[in-house]
mmCIF file of N, CA and C in Angstrom:
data_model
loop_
_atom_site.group_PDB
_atom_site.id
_atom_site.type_symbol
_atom_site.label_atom_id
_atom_site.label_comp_id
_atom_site.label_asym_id
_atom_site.label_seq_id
_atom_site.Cartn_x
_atom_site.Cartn_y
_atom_site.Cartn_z
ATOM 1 N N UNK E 188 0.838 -1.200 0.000
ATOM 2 C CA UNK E 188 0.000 0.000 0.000
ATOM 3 C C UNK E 188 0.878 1.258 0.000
ATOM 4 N N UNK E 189 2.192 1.431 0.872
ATOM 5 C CA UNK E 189 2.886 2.013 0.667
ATOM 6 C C UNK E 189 3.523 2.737 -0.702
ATOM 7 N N UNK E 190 3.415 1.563 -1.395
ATOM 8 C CA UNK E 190 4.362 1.411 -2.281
ATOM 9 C C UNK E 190 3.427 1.987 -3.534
ATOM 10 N N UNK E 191 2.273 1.913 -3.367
ATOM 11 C CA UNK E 191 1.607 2.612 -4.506
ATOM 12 C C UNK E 191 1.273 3.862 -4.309
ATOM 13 N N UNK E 192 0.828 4.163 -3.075
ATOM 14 C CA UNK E 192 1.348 5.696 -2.355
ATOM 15 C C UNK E 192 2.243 6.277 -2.891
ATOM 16 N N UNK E 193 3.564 5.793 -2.863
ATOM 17 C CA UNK E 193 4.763 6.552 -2.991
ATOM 18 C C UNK E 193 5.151 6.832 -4.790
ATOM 19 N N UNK E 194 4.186 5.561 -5.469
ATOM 20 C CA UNK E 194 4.462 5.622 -6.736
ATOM 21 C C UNK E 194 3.907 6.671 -7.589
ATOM 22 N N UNK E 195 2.167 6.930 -7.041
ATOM 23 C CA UNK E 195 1.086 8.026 -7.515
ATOM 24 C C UNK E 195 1.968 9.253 -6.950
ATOM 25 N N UNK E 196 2.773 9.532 -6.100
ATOM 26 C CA UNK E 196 3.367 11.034 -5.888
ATOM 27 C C UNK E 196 4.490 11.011 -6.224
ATOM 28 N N UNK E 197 5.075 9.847 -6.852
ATOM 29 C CA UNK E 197 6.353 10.124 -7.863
ATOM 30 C C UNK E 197 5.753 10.414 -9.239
ATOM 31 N N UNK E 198 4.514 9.979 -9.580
ATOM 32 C CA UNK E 198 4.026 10.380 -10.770
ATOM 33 C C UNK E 198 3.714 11.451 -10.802
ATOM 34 N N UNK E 199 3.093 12.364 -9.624
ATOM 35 C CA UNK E 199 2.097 13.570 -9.479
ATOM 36 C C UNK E 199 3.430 14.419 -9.653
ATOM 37 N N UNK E 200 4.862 14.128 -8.975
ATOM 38 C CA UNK E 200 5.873 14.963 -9.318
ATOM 39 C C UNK E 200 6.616 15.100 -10.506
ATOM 40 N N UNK E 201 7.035 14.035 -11.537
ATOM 41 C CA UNK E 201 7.044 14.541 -12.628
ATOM 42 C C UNK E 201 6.302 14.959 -13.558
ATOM 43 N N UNK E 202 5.257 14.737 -13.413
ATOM 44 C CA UNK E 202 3.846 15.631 -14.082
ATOM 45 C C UNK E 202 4.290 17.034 -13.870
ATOM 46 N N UNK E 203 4.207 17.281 -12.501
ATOM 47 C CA UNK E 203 4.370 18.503 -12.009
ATOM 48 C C UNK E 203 5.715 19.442 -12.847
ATOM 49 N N UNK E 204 6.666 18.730 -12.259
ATOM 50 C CA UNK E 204 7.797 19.015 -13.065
ATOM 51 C C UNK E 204 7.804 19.892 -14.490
ATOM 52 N N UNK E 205 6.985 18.392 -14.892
ATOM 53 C CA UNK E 205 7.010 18.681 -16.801
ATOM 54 C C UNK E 205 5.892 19.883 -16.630
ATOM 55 N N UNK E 206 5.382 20.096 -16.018
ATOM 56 C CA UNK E 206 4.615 21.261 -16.411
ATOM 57 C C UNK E 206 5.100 22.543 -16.356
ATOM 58 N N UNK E 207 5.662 22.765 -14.969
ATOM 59 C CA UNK E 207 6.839 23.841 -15.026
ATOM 60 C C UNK E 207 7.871 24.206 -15.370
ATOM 61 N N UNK E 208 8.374 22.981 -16.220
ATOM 62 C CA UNK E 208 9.551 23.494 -16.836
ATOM 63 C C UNK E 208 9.712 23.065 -18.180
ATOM 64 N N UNK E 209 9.233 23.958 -19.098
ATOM 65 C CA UNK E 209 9.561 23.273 -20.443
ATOM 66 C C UNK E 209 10.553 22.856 -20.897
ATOM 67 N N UNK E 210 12.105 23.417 -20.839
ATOM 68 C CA UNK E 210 13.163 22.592 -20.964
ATOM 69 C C UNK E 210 13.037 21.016 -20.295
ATOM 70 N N UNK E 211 12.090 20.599 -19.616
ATOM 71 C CA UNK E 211 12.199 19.072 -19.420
ATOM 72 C C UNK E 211 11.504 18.113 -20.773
ATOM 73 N N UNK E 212 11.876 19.160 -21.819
ATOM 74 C CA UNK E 212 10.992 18.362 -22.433
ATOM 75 C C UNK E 212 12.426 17.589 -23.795
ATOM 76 N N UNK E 213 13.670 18.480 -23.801
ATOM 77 C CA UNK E 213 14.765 18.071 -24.076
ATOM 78 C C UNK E 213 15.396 16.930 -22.957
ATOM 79 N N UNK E 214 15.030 17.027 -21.350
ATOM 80 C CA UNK E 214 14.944 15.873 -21.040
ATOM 81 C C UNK E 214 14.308 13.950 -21.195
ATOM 82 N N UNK E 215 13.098 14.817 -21.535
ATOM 83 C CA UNK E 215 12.250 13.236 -21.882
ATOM 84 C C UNK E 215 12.574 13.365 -22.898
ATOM 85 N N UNK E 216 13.191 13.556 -24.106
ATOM 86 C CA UNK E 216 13.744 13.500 -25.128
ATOM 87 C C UNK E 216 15.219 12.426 -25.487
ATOM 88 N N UNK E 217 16.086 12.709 -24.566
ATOM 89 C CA UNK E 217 17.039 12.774 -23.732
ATOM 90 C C UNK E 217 16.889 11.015 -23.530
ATOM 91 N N UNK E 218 15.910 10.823 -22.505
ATOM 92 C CA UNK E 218 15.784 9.796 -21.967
ATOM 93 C C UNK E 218 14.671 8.802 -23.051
ATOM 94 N N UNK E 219 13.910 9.193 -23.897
ATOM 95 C CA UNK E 219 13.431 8.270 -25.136
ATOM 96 C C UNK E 219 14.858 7.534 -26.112
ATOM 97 N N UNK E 220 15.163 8.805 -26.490
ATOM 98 C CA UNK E 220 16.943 8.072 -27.087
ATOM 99 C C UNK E 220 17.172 7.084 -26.849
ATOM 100 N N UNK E 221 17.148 6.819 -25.559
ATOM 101 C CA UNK E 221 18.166 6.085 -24.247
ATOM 102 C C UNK E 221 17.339 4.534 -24.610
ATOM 103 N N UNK E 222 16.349 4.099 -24.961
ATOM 104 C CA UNK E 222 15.351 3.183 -25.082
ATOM 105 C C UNK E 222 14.165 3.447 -23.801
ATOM 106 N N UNK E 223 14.463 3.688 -23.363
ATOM 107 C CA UNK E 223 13.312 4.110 -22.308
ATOM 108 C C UNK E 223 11.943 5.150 -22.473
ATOM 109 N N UNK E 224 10.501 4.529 -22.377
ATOM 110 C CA UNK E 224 9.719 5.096 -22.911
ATOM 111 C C UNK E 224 8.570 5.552 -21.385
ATOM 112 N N UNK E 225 8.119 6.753 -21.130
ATOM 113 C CA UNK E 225 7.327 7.047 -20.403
ATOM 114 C C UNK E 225 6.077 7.196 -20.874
ATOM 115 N N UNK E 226 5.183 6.516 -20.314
ATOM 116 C CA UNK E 226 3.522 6.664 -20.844
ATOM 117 C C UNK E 226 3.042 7.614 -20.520
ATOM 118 N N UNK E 227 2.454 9.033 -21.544
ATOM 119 C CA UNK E 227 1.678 9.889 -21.032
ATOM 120 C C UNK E 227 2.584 11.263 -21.143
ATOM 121 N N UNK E 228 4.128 10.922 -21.196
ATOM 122 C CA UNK E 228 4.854 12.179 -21.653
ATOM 123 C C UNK E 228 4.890 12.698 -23.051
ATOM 124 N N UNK E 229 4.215 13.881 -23.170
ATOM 125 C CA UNK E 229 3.837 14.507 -24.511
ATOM 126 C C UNK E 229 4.605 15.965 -24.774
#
């Protein structure tokens, strides 16, 4: 239970993130390259 707790406010924070900072968007960029894909980053 913890553990999904902690997962929904690691999500709510890079949401957050990406919203305030548009240069994170050369980050998730960054990290697609890499093979790694995030669901929902646009």
């Amino acid at each position: 239970m913890k553990f999904v707790r902690l997962f929904i406010i690691g999500l709510l924070v890079y949401w957050f993130i990406g919203l305030l900072t548009p240069p994170a968007f050369a980050l998730k960029k960054r990290v697609r390259g890499s093979g790694v894909r995030y669901v929902g980053g646009s």
